[in-house]
Tab-separated table of N, CA and C in Angstrom:
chain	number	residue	atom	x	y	z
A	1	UNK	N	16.169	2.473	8.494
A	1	UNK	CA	14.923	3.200	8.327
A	1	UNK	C	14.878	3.846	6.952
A	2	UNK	N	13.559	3.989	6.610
A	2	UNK	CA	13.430	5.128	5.318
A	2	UNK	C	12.432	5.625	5.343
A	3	UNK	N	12.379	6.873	4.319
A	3	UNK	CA	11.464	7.836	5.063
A	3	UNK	C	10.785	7.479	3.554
A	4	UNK	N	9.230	7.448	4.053
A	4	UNK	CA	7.848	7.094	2.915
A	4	UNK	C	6.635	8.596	2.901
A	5	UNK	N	6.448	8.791	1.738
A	5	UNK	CA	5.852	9.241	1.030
A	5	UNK	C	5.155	8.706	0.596
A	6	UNK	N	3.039	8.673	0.985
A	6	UNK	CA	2.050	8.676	-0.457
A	6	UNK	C	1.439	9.824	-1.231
A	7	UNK	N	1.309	9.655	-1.735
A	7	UNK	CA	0.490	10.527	-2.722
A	7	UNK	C	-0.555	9.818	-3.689
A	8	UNK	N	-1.740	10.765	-4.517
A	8	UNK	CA	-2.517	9.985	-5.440
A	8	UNK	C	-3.762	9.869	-4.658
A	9	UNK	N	-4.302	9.962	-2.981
A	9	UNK	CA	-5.367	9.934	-2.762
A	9	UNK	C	-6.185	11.128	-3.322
A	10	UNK	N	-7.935	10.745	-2.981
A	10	UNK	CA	-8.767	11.743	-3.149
A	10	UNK	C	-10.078	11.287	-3.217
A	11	UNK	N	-11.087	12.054	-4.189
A	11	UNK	CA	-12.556	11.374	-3.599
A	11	UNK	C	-13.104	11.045	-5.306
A	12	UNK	N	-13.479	9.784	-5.490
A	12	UNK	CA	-13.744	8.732	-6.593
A	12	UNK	C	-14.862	8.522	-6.431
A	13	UNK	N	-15.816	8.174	-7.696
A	13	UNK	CA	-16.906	7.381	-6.913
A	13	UNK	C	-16.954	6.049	-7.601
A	14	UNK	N	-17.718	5.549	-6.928
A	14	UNK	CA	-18.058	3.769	-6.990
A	14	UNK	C	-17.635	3.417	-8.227
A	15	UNK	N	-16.508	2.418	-8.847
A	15	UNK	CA	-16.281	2.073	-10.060
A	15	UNK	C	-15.261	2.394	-10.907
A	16	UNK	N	-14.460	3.722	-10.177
A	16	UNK	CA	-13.718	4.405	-10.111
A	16	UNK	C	-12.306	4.075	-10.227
A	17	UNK	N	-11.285	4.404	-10.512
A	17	UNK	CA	-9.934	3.969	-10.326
A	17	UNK	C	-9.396	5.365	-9.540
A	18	UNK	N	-8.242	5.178	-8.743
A	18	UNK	CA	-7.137	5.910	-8.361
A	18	UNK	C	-5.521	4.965	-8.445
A	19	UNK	N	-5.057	5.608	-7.991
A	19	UNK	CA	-3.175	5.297	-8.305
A	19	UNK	C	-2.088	5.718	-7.153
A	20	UNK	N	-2.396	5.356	-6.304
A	20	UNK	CA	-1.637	5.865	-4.879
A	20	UNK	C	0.235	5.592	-5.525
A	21	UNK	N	0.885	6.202	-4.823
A	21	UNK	CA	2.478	6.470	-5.341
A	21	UNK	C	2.941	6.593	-3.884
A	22	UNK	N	4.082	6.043	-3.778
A	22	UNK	CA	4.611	5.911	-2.235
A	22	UNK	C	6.143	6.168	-2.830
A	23	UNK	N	6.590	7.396	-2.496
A	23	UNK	CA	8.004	7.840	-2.496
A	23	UNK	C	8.597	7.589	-1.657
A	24	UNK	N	10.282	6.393	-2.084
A	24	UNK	CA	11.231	6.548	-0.373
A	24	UNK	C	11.610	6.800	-0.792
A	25	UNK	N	12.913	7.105	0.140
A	25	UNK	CA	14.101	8.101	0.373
A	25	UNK	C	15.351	6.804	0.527
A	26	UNK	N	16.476	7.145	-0.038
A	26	UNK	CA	17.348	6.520	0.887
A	26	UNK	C	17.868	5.343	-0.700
A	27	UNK	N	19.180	4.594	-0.254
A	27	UNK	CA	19.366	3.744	-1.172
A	27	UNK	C	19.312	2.274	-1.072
A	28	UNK	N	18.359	2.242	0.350
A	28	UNK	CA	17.815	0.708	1.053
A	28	UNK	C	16.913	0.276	0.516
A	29	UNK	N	15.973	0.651	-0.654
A	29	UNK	CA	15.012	0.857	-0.906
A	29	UNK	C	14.680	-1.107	-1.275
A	30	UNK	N	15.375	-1.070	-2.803
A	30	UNK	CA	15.380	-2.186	-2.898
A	30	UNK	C	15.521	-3.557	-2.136
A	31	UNK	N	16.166	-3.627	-0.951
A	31	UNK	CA	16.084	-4.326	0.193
A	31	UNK	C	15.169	-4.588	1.155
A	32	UNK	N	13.986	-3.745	0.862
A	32	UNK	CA	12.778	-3.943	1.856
A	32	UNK	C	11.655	-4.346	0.774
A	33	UNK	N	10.739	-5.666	1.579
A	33	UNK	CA	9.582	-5.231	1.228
A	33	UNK	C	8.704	-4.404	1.469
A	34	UNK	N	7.988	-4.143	0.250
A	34	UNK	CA	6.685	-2.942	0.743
A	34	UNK	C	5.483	-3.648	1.161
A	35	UNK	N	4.747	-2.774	1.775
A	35	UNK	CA	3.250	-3.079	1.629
A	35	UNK	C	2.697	-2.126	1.778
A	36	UNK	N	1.167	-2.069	1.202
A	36	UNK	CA	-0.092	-1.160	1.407
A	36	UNK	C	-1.088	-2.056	2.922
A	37	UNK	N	-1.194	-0.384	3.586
A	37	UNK	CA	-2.067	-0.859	4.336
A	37	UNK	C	-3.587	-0.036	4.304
A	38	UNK	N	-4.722	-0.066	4.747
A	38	UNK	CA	-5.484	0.856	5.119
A	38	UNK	C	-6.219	1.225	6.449
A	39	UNK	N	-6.847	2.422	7.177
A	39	UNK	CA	-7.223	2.298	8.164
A	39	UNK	C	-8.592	3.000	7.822
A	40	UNK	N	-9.801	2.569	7.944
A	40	UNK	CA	-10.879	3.350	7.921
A	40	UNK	C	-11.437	3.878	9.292
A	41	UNK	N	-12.069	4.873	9.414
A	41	UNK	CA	-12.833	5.201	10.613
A	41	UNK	C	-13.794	4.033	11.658
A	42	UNK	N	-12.669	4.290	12.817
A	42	UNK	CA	-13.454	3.626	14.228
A	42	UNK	C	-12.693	1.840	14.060
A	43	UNK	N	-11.787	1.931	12.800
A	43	UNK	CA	-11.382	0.637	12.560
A	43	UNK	C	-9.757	-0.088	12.509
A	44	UNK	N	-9.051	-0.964	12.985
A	44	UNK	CA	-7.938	-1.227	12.876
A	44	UNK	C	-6.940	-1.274	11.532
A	45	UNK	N	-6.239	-0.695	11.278
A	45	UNK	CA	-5.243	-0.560	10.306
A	45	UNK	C	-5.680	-2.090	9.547
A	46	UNK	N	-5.499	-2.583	8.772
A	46	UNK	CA	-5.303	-3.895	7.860
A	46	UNK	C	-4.773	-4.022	6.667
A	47	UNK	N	-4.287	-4.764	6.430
A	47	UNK	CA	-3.212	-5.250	5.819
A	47	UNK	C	-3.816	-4.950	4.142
A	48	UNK	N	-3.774	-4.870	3.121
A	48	UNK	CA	-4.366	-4.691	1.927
A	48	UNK	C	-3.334	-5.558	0.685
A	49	UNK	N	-1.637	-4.904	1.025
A	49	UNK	CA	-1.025	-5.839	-0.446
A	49	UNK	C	0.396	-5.297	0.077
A	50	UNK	N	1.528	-6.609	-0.158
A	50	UNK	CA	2.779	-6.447	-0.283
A	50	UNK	C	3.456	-6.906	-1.669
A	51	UNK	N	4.402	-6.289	-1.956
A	51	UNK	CA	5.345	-6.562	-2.419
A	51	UNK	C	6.439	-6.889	-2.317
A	52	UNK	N	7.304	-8.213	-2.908
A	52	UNK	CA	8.457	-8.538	-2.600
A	52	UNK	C	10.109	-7.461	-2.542
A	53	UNK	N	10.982	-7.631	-2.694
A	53	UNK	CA	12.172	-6.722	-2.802
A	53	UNK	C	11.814	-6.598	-4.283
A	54	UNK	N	12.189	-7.614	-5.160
A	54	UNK	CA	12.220	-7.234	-6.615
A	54	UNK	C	11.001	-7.534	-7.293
A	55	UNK	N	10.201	-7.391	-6.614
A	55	UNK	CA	8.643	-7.210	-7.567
A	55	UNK	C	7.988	-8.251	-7.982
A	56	UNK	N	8.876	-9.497	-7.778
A	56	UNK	CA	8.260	-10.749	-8.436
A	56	UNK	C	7.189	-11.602	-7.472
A	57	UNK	N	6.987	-11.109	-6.156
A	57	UNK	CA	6.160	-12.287	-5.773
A	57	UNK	C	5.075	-10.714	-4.899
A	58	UNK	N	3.663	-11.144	-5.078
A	58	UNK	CA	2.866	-10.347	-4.353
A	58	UNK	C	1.709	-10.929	-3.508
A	59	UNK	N	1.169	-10.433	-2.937
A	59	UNK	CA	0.241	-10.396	-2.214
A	59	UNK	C	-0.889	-10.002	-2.240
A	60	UNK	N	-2.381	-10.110	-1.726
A	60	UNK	CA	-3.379	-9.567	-1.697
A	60	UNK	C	-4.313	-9.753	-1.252
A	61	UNK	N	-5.011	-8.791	-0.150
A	61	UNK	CA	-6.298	-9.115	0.858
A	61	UNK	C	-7.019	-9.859	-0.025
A	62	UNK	N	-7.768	-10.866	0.815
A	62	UNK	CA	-9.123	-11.239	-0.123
A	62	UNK	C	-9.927	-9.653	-1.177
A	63	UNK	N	-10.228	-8.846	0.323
A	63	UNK	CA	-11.056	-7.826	-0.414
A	63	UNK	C	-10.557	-6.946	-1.567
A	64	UNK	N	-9.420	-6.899	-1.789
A	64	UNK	CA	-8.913	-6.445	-2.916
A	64	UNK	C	-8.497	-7.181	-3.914
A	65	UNK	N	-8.180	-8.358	-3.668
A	65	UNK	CA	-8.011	-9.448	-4.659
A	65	UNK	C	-8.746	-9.480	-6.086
A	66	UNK	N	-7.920	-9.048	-7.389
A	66	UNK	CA	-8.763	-8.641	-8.692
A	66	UNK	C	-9.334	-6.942	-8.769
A	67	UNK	N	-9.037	-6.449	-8.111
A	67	UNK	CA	-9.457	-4.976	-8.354
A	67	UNK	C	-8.322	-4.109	-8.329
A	68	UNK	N	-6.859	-4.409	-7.229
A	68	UNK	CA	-6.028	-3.759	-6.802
A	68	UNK	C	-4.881	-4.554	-7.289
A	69	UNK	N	-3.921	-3.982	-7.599
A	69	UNK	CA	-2.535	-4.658	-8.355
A	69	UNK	C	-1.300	-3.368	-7.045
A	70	UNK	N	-0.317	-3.826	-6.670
A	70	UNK	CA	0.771	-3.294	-6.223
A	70	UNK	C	1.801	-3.667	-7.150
A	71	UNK	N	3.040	-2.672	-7.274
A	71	UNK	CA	3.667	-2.789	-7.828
A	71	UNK	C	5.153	-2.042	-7.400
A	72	UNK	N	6.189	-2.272	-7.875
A	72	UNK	CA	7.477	-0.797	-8.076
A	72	UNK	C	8.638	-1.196	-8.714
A	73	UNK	N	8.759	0.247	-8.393
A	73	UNK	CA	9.959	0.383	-9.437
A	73	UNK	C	11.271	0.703	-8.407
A	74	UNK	N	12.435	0.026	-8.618
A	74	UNK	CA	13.102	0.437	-7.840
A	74	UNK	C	14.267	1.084	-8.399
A	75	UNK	N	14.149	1.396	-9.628
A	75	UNK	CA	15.203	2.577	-10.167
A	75	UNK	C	14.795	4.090	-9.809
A	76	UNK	N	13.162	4.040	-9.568
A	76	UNK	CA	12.604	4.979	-8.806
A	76	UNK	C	12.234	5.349	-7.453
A	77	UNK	N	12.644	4.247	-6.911
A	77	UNK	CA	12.309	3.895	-5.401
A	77	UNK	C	10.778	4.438	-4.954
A	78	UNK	N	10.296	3.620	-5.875
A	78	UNK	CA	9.040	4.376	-5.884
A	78	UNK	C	7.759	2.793	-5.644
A	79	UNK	N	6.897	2.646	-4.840
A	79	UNK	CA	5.475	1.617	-5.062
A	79	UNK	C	4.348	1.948	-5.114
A	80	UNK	N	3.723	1.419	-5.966
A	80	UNK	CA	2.633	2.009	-6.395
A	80	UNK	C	1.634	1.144	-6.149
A	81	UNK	N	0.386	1.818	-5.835
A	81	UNK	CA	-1.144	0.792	-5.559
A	81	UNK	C	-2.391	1.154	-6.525
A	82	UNK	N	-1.963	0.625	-7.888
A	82	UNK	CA	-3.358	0.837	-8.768
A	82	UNK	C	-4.376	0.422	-8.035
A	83	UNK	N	-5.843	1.300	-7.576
A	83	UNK	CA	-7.208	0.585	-7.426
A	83	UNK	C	-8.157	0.823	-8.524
A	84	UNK	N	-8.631	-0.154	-9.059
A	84	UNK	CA	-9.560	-0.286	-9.949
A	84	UNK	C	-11.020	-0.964	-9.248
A	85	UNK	N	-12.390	-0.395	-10.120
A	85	UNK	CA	-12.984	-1.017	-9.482
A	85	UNK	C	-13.934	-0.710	-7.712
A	86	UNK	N	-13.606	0.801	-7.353
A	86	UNK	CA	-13.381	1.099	-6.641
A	86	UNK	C	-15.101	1.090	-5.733
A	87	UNK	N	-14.944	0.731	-4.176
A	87	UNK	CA	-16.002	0.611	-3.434
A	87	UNK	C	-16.605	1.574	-2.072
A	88	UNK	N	-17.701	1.613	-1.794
A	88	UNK	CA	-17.583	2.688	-1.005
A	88	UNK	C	-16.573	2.168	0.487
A	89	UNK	N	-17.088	0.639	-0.060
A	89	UNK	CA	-16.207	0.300	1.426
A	89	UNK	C	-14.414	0.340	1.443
A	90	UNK	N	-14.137	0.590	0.341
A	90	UNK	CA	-12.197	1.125	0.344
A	90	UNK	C	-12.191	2.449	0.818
A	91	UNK	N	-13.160	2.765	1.265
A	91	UNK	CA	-12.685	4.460	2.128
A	91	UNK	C	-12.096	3.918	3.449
A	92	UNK	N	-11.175	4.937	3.059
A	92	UNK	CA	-9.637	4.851	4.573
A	92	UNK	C	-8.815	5.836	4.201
A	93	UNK	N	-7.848	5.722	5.039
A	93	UNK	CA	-6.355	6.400	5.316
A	93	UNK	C	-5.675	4.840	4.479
A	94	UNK	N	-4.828	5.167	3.218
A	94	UNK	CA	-4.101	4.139	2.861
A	94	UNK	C	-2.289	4.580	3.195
A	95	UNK	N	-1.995	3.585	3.825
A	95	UNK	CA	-0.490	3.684	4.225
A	95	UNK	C	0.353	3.053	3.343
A	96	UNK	N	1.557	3.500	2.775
A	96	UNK	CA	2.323	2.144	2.755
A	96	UNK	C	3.373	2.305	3.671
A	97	UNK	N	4.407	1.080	3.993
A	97	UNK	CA	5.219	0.731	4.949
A	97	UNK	C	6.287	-0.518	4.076
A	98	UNK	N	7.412	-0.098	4.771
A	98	UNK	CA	8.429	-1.115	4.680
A	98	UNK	C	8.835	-2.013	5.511
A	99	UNK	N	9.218	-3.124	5.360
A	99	UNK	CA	9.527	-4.523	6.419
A	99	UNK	C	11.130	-5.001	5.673
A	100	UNK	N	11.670	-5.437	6.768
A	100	UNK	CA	12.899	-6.248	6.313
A	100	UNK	C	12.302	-7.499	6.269
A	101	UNK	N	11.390	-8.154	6.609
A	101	UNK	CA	10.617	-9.474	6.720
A	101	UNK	C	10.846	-9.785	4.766
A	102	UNK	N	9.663	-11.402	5.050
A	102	UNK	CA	9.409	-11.460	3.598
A	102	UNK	C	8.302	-12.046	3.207
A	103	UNK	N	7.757	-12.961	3.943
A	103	UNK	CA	6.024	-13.116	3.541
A	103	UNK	C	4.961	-12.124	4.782
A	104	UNK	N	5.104	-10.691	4.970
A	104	UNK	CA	4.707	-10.323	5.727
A	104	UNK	C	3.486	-9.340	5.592
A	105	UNK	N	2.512	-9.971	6.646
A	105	UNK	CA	1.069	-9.537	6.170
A	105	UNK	C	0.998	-8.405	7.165
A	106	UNK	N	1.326	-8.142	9.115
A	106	UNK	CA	0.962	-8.145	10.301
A	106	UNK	C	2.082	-6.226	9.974
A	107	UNK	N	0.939	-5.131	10.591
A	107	UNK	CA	1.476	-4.277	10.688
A	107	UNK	C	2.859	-4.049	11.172
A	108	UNK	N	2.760	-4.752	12.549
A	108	UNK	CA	3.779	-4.845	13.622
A	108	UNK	C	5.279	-5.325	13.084
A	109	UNK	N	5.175	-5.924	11.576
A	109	UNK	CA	6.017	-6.423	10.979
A	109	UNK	C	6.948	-5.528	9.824
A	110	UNK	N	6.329	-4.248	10.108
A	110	UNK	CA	7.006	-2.999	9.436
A	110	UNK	C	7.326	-1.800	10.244
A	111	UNK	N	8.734	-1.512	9.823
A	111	UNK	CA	9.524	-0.444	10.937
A	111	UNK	C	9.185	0.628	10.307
A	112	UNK	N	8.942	0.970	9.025
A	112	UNK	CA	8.776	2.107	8.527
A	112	UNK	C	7.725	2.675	8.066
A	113	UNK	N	6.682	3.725	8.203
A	113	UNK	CA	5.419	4.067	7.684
A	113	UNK	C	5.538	5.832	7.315
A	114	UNK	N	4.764	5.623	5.834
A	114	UNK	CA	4.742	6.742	5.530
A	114	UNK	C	3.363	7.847	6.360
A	115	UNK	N	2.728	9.074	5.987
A	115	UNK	CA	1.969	9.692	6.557
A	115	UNK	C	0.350	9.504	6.426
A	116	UNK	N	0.214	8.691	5.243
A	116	UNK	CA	-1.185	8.252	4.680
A	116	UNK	C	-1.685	9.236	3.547
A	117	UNK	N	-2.812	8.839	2.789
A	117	UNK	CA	-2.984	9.632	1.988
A	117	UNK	C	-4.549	9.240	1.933
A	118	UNK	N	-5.399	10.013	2.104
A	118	UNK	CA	-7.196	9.740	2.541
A	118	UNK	C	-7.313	9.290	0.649
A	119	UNK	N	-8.218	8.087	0.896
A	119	UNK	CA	-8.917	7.755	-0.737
A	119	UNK	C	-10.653	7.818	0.331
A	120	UNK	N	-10.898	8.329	-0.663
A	120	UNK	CA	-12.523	8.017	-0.447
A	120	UNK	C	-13.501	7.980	-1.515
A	121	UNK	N	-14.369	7.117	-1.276
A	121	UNK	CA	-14.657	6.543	-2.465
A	121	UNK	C	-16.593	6.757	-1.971
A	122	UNK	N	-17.177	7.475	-2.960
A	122	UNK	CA	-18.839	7.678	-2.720
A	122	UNK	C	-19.439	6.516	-3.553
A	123	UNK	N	-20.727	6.796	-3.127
A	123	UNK	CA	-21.794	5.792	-3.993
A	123	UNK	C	-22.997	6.235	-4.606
């Protein structure tokens, strides 16, 4: 297990960038992939972007595809979710989470979740 930290949410409007930051704990770090998830109101968690162990292979929802880049650093044990571009419809609770998996999109496929961090985005 490791314990996750986001930070970096808040309220943007349309066009907008933010920079979500997901702090772990622990020296497993590098051994898991990450991912970003989001949950908006009345709606199921979904999947948004993973990252591999060492950063080289990623992922990305259609709907974020070209606006949102994931990334980390693991001398910092730290992943990060640049959004650029920003829509009213990216308002949610954004999570990230860790998986021992490795092409993994499916919540259920991560043991570890941090507390969320609200982005909301006006128009």
């Amino acid at each position: 297990q490791v314990q996750l930290v986001e930070s970096g949410g808040g309220l943007v409007q349309a066009g907008g960038s933010l920079r979500l930051s997901c702090a772990a704990s622990g020296r497993t770090f590098s051994s898991y992939t990450m991912g970003w998830f989001r949950q908006a109101p009345g709606k199921e968690r979904e999947f948004v972007a993973r990252i591999s162990k060492s950063g080289g292979n990623t992922l990305y929802a259609d709907s974020v595809k070209g606006r949102f880049t994931i990334s980390r650093d693991n001398a910092k044990i730290t992943v990060y979710l640049q959004m650029n571009s920003l829509k009213p419809e990216d308002t949610a609770v954004y999570y990230c989470a860790a998986s021992n998996g490795v092409f993994v999109t499916l919540a259920n496929d991560y043991h570890s979740w941090g507390q969320g961090t609200q982005v909301t985005v006006s128009s």
